[in-house]
Amino acid sequence: MMFAAFLLSALFADPAAATQPKRETVLEFATCVRRRAPDRVRELLATEPGGEQEQRIMSVIAGAYNACITGRRSLSLQTGMFRGQVAEMALRDEPQMREAAEALPGSPPLKPNVGSLEQQISKLPAERRDGRFIEYFRPVYARCVAGANPRGVAALLPTVPASAEERGAIVAIGETLMQCMPVGVSYRIIASELRPYLMSALYYTAAQARAKG
């Protein structure tokens, strides 16, 4: 119980005011790209989260839609944050996808394989390895949570970011968050950062299920 209390308190360590500008910037960019290139966004959402194909498509998006960066010369944006935002939009706007997500049965938690992640990072050039673990870890961790508790993750959809309702929805999946955390991994869960990855994982899992029939 003490560990659960520590974990859930860490979820809300970020003040809403500090994360709102970044969230609004991501939302603005994602809305613009989705309007201008819906087929490219669907292509992105069909790729495996965190995979090489995802990075390839995201590189195209980042380079082709500078007009979507209003009032800025550039935008530093993590792929997972952007993908999560467009995935959440799609889940809200496409009833069939949301129904598929809510109908997922859930499966035993499949924790991230730390050794496999470290091996992937070791293949990067030496100058690019430092501080990359969480970048590789987060999408795999989110897939574990969404796969084990899809209905709990789907409960985030109607909530407003940084709201009491969002907080309640995340507290409700606290047990799943712990079940998916590998032993020995030090990862400070922050709601504003985790939500987009959960949305991305939920959409991908639902799309895979629909494709299998």
mmCIF file of C-alpha atoms in Angstrom:
data_model
loop_
_atom_site.group_PDB
_atom_site.id
_atom_site.type_symbol
_atom_site.label_atom_id
_atom_site.label_comp_id
_atom_site.label_asym_id
_atom_site.label_seq_id
_atom_site.Cartn_x
_atom_site.Cartn_y
_atom_site.Cartn_z
ATOM 1 C CA MET A 1 0.000 0.000 0.000
ATOM 2 C CA MET A 2 2.838 2.404 0.713
ATOM 3 C CA PHE A 3 4.249 1.832 -2.768
ATOM 4 C CA ALA A 4 0.831 2.475 -4.316
ATOM 5 C CA ALA A 5 0.510 5.766 -2.467
ATOM 6 C CA PHE A 6 3.956 6.857 -3.636
ATOM 7 C CA LEU A 7 3.231 5.917 -7.223
ATOM 8 C CA LEU A 8 -0.090 7.724 -7.399
ATOM 9 C CA SER A 9 1.283 10.837 -5.750
ATOM 10 C CA ALA A 10 3.980 10.959 -8.409
ATOM 11 C CA LEU A 11 1.313 11.007 -11.096
ATOM 12 C CA PHE A 12 0.254 14.492 -10.128
ATOM 13 C CA ALA A 13 3.584 16.040 -9.322
ATOM 14 C CA ASP A 14 3.384 18.434 -12.269
ATOM 15 C CA PRO A 15 1.366 21.628 -11.732
ATOM 16 C CA ALA A 16 -1.342 22.091 -14.376
ATOM 17 C CA ALA A 17 -0.169 25.619 -15.121
ATOM 18 C CA ALA A 18 3.301 24.429 -16.026
ATOM 19 C CA THR A 19 2.091 21.861 -18.574
ATOM 20 C CA GLN A 20 -0.791 23.768 -20.157
ATOM 21 C CA PRO A 21 1.201 25.875 -22.667
ATOM 22 C CA LYS A 22 2.981 22.797 -24.021
ATOM 23 C CA ARG A 23 -0.295 20.862 -24.203
ATOM 24 C CA GLU A 24 -1.972 23.686 -26.085
ATOM 25 C CA THR A 25 0.939 23.899 -28.525
ATOM 26 C CA VAL A 26 0.790 20.165 -29.260
ATOM 27 C CA LEU A 27 -2.994 20.340 -29.666
ATOM 28 C CA GLU A 28 -2.715 23.256 -32.082
ATOM 29 C CA PHE A 29 -0.099 21.522 -34.220
ATOM 30 C CA ALA A 30 -1.903 18.162 -34.176
ATOM 31 C CA THR A 31 -5.237 19.722 -35.137
ATOM 32 C CA CYS A 32 -3.654 21.530 -38.067
ATOM 33 C CA VAL A 33 -1.769 18.485 -39.378
ATOM 34 C CA ARG A 34 -4.820 16.252 -39.017
ATOM 35 C CA ARG A 35 -6.887 18.735 -41.023
ATOM 36 C CA ARG A 36 -4.281 19.154 -43.756
ATOM 37 C CA ALA A 37 -3.079 15.550 -44.035
ATOM 38 C CA PRO A 38 -5.647 13.072 -42.640
ATOM 39 C CA ASP A 39 -4.246 10.195 -44.713
ATOM 40 C CA ARG A 40 -0.735 10.791 -43.379
ATOM 41 C CA VAL A 41 -2.054 10.811 -39.807
ATOM 42 C CA ARG A 42 -3.929 7.539 -40.374
ATOM 43 C CA GLU A 43 -0.717 6.072 -41.771
ATOM 44 C CA LEU A 44 1.121 7.152 -38.632
ATOM 45 C CA LEU A 45 -1.507 5.653 -36.316
ATOM 46 C CA ALA A 46 -1.279 2.318 -38.142
ATOM 47 C CA THR A 47 2.415 1.920 -37.295
ATOM 48 C CA GLU A 48 3.753 0.203 -34.196
ATOM 49 C CA PRO A 49 4.306 2.795 -31.438
ATOM 50 C CA GLY A 50 7.999 3.476 -30.992
ATOM 51 C CA GLY A 51 8.966 1.631 -34.171
ATOM 52 C CA GLU A 52 11.185 2.687 -37.064
ATOM 53 C CA GLN A 53 8.253 3.180 -39.455
ATOM 54 C CA GLU A 54 6.636 5.535 -36.960
ATOM 55 C CA GLN A 55 9.800 7.628 -36.871
ATOM 56 C CA ARG A 56 10.019 7.698 -40.657
ATOM 57 C CA ILE A 57 6.464 8.995 -41.069
ATOM 58 C CA MET A 58 6.875 11.477 -38.235
ATOM 59 C CA SER A 59 9.984 12.873 -39.886
ATOM 60 C CA VAL A 60 7.936 13.542 -43.026
ATOM 61 C CA ILE A 61 5.189 15.230 -41.003
ATOM 62 C CA ALA A 62 7.635 17.385 -39.070
ATOM 63 C CA GLY A 63 9.336 18.531 -42.243
ATOM 64 C CA ALA A 64 6.254 19.115 -44.383
ATOM 65 C CA TYR A 65 3.915 21.060 -42.116
ATOM 66 C CA ASN A 66 5.868 24.040 -40.836
ATOM 67 C CA ALA A 67 2.826 26.180 -41.627
ATOM 68 C CA CYS A 68 1.108 24.499 -38.685
ATOM 69 C CA ILE A 69 3.606 26.052 -36.261
ATOM 70 C CA THR A 70 1.852 29.336 -35.626
ATOM 71 C CA GLY A 71 4.056 32.177 -34.422
ATOM 72 C CA ARG A 72 7.117 29.955 -33.957
ATOM 73 C CA ARG A 73 10.215 29.364 -36.049
ATOM 74 C CA SER A 74 10.419 25.774 -34.837
ATOM 75 C CA LEU A 75 8.707 23.319 -32.517
ATOM 76 C CA SER A 76 10.415 20.753 -30.327
ATOM 77 C CA LEU A 77 7.952 17.885 -30.163
ATOM 78 C CA GLN A 78 8.279 14.272 -29.109
ATOM 79 C CA THR A 79 6.731 11.802 -31.532
ATOM 80 C CA GLY A 80 4.759 10.136 -28.747
ATOM 81 C CA MET A 81 3.181 13.407 -27.630
ATOM 82 C CA PHE A 82 2.021 14.266 -31.154
ATOM 83 C CA ARG A 83 0.863 10.746 -31.940
ATOM 84 C CA GLY A 84 -1.032 10.516 -28.672
ATOM 85 C CA GLN A 85 -2.866 13.756 -29.391
ATOM 86 C CA VAL A 86 -4.037 12.688 -32.853
ATOM 87 C CA ALA A 87 -4.907 9.230 -31.506
ATOM 88 C CA GLU A 88 -7.112 10.783 -28.834
ATOM 89 C CA MET A 89 -8.798 12.976 -31.460
ATOM 90 C CA ALA A 90 -9.440 9.913 -33.621
ATOM 91 C CA LEU A 91 -10.886 7.921 -30.722
ATOM 92 C CA ARG A 92 -13.294 10.764 -30.001
ATOM 93 C CA ASP A 93 -14.260 11.420 -33.634
ATOM 94 C CA GLU A 94 -14.510 7.832 -34.879
ATOM 95 C CA PRO A 95 -17.266 5.978 -32.972
ATOM 96 C CA GLN A 96 -16.261 2.610 -34.416
ATOM 97 C CA MET A 97 -12.736 2.962 -33.072
ATOM 98 C CA ARG A 98 -13.895 4.080 -29.666
ATOM 99 C CA GLU A 99 -16.346 1.172 -29.484
ATOM 100 C CA ALA A 100 -13.567 -1.211 -30.505
ATOM 101 C CA ALA A 101 -11.327 0.215 -27.781
ATOM 102 C CA GLU A 102 -13.991 -0.074 -25.099
ATOM 103 C CA ALA A 103 -14.789 -3.646 -26.184
ATOM 104 C CA LEU A 104 -11.207 -4.890 -25.837
ATOM 105 C CA PRO A 105 -11.129 -7.736 -23.296
ATOM 106 C CA GLY A 106 -7.764 -6.930 -21.771
ATOM 107 C CA SER A 107 -4.882 -9.339 -21.351
ATOM 108 C CA PRO A 108 -2.290 -10.237 -18.709
ATOM 109 C CA PRO A 109 0.220 -7.399 -18.249
ATOM 110 C CA LEU A 110 3.223 -7.745 -20.537
ATOM 111 C CA LYS A 111 5.950 -5.728 -18.842
ATOM 112 C CA PRO A 112 8.542 -3.963 -20.969
ATOM 113 C CA ASN A 113 11.638 -6.067 -21.573
ATOM 114 C CA VAL A 114 14.348 -3.854 -20.133
ATOM 115 C CA GLY A 115 17.157 -5.904 -21.671
ATOM 116 C CA SER A 116 15.614 -5.589 -25.129
ATOM 117 C CA LEU A 117 15.237 -1.831 -24.777
ATOM 118 C CA GLU A 118 18.831 -1.441 -23.642
ATOM 119 C CA GLN A 119 19.954 -3.513 -26.605
ATOM 120 C CA GLN A 120 18.080 -1.208 -28.991
ATOM 121 C CA ILE A 121 19.705 1.821 -27.409
ATOM 122 C CA SER A 122 23.164 0.212 -27.630
ATOM 123 C CA LYS A 123 22.799 0.148 -31.423
ATOM 124 C CA LEU A 124 22.573 3.933 -31.560
ATOM 125 C CA PRO A 125 25.715 6.010 -32.178
ATOM 126 C CA ALA A 126 27.546 6.517 -28.887
ATOM 127 C CA GLU A 127 26.802 10.239 -28.807
ATOM 128 C CA ARG A 128 23.035 9.574 -28.990
ATOM 129 C CA ARG A 129 22.671 6.972 -26.236
ATOM 130 C CA ASP A 130 22.691 9.079 -23.079
ATOM 131 C CA GLY A 131 19.278 9.698 -21.537
ATOM 132 C CA ARG A 132 17.351 7.710 -24.150
ATOM 133 C CA PHE A 133 15.972 4.914 -21.959
ATOM 134 C CA ILE A 134 12.707 6.623 -20.972
ATOM 135 C CA GLU A 135 12.090 7.621 -24.589
ATOM 136 C CA TYR A 136 12.202 3.942 -25.565
ATOM 137 C CA PHE A 137 10.523 2.711 -22.403
ATOM 138 C CA ARG A 138 7.417 4.931 -22.338
ATOM 139 C CA PRO A 139 5.581 3.640 -25.464
ATOM 140 C CA VAL A 140 6.181 0.006 -24.493
ATOM 141 C CA TYR A 141 5.025 0.671 -20.941
ATOM 142 C CA ALA A 142 1.889 2.393 -22.238
ATOM 143 C CA ARG A 143 1.110 -0.584 -24.458
ATOM 144 C CA CYS A 144 1.288 -2.850 -21.429
ATOM 145 C CA VAL A 145 -1.146 -0.643 -19.500
ATOM 146 C CA ALA A 146 -3.577 -0.213 -22.414
ATOM 147 C CA GLY A 147 -3.425 -3.902 -23.250
ATOM 148 C CA ALA A 148 -4.042 -5.014 -19.673
ATOM 149 C CA ASN A 149 -6.732 -2.453 -18.838
ATOM 150 C CA PRO A 150 -8.211 -0.989 -22.059
ATOM 151 C CA ARG A 151 -11.480 0.077 -20.453
ATOM 152 C CA GLY A 152 -9.622 1.890 -17.699
ATOM 153 C CA VAL A 153 -7.530 3.761 -20.253
ATOM 154 C CA ALA A 154 -10.632 4.511 -22.362
ATOM 155 C CA ALA A 155 -12.154 6.139 -19.278
ATOM 156 C CA LEU A 156 -9.625 8.956 -19.759
ATOM 157 C CA LEU A 157 -11.241 10.011 -23.045
ATOM 158 C CA PRO A 158 -14.100 12.129 -21.674
ATOM 159 C CA THR A 159 -11.877 13.789 -19.070
ATOM 160 C CA VAL A 160 -10.226 17.184 -19.425
ATOM 161 C CA PRO A 161 -6.420 17.135 -19.075
ATOM 162 C CA ALA A 162 -5.192 18.241 -15.634
ATOM 163 C CA SER A 163 -8.721 17.971 -14.218
ATOM 164 C CA ALA A 164 -9.990 16.163 -11.137
ATOM 165 C CA GLU A 165 -11.792 13.740 -13.458
ATOM 166 C CA GLU A 166 -8.554 12.867 -15.236
ATOM 167 C CA ARG A 167 -6.890 12.382 -11.863
ATOM 168 C CA GLY A 168 -9.650 10.008 -10.811
ATOM 169 C CA ALA A 169 -9.401 8.001 -14.027
ATOM 170 C CA ILE A 170 -5.654 7.559 -13.602
ATOM 171 C CA VAL A 171 -5.948 6.639 -9.939
ATOM 172 C CA ALA A 172 -8.434 3.973 -11.028
ATOM 173 C CA ILE A 173 -5.770 2.273 -13.182
ATOM 174 C CA GLY A 174 -3.091 2.570 -10.500
ATOM 175 C CA GLU A 175 -2.902 -1.178 -9.972
ATOM 176 C CA THR A 176 -2.305 -1.745 -13.685
ATOM 177 C CA LEU A 177 0.388 0.934 -13.699
ATOM 178 C CA MET A 178 2.205 -0.965 -10.971
ATOM 179 C CA GLN A 179 1.725 -4.354 -12.618
ATOM 180 C CA CYS A 180 3.344 -3.068 -15.820
ATOM 181 C CA MET A 181 6.352 -1.478 -14.098
ATOM 182 C CA PRO A 182 9.461 -3.676 -14.361
ATOM 183 C CA VAL A 183 11.501 -4.245 -11.232
ATOM 184 C CA GLY A 184 14.459 -1.912 -10.996
ATOM 185 C CA VAL A 185 13.147 0.753 -13.395
ATOM 186 C CA SER A 186 13.118 4.288 -12.033
ATOM 187 C CA TYR A 187 10.369 6.114 -13.907
ATOM 188 C CA ARG A 188 8.561 9.108 -12.473
ATOM 189 C CA ILE A 189 5.054 8.901 -13.889
ATOM 190 C CA ILE A 190 3.582 12.285 -14.825
ATOM 191 C CA ALA A 191 -0.036 12.349 -15.956
ATOM 192 C CA SER A 192 0.422 14.987 -18.659
ATOM 193 C CA GLU A 193 3.229 12.955 -20.254
ATOM 194 C CA LEU A 194 1.698 9.510 -19.827
ATOM 195 C CA ARG A 195 -1.792 10.295 -21.199
ATOM 196 C CA PRO A 196 -0.774 10.726 -24.868
ATOM 197 C CA TYR A 197 1.182 7.483 -24.835
ATOM 198 C CA LEU A 198 -1.805 5.667 -23.340
ATOM 199 C CA MET A 199 -4.095 7.106 -26.023
ATOM 200 C CA SER A 200 -1.679 6.062 -28.760
ATOM 201 C CA ALA A 201 -1.412 2.548 -27.353
ATOM 202 C CA LEU A 202 -5.182 2.230 -26.934
ATOM 203 C CA TYR A 203 -5.859 3.292 -30.524
ATOM 204 C CA TYR A 204 -3.209 0.940 -31.905
ATOM 205 C CA THR A 205 -4.486 -2.007 -29.850
ATOM 206 C CA ALA A 206 -8.071 -1.358 -30.957
ATOM 207 C CA ALA A 207 -7.011 -1.023 -34.607
ATOM 208 C CA GLN A 208 -5.115 -4.311 -34.421
ATOM 209 C CA ALA A 209 -8.149 -6.032 -32.907
ATOM 210 C CA ARG A 210 -10.441 -4.677 -35.634
ATOM 211 C CA ALA A 211 -8.038 -5.779 -38.350
ATOM 212 C CA LYS A 212 -8.108 -9.345 -36.981
ATOM 213 C CA GLY A 213 -11.908 -9.271 -37.023
#
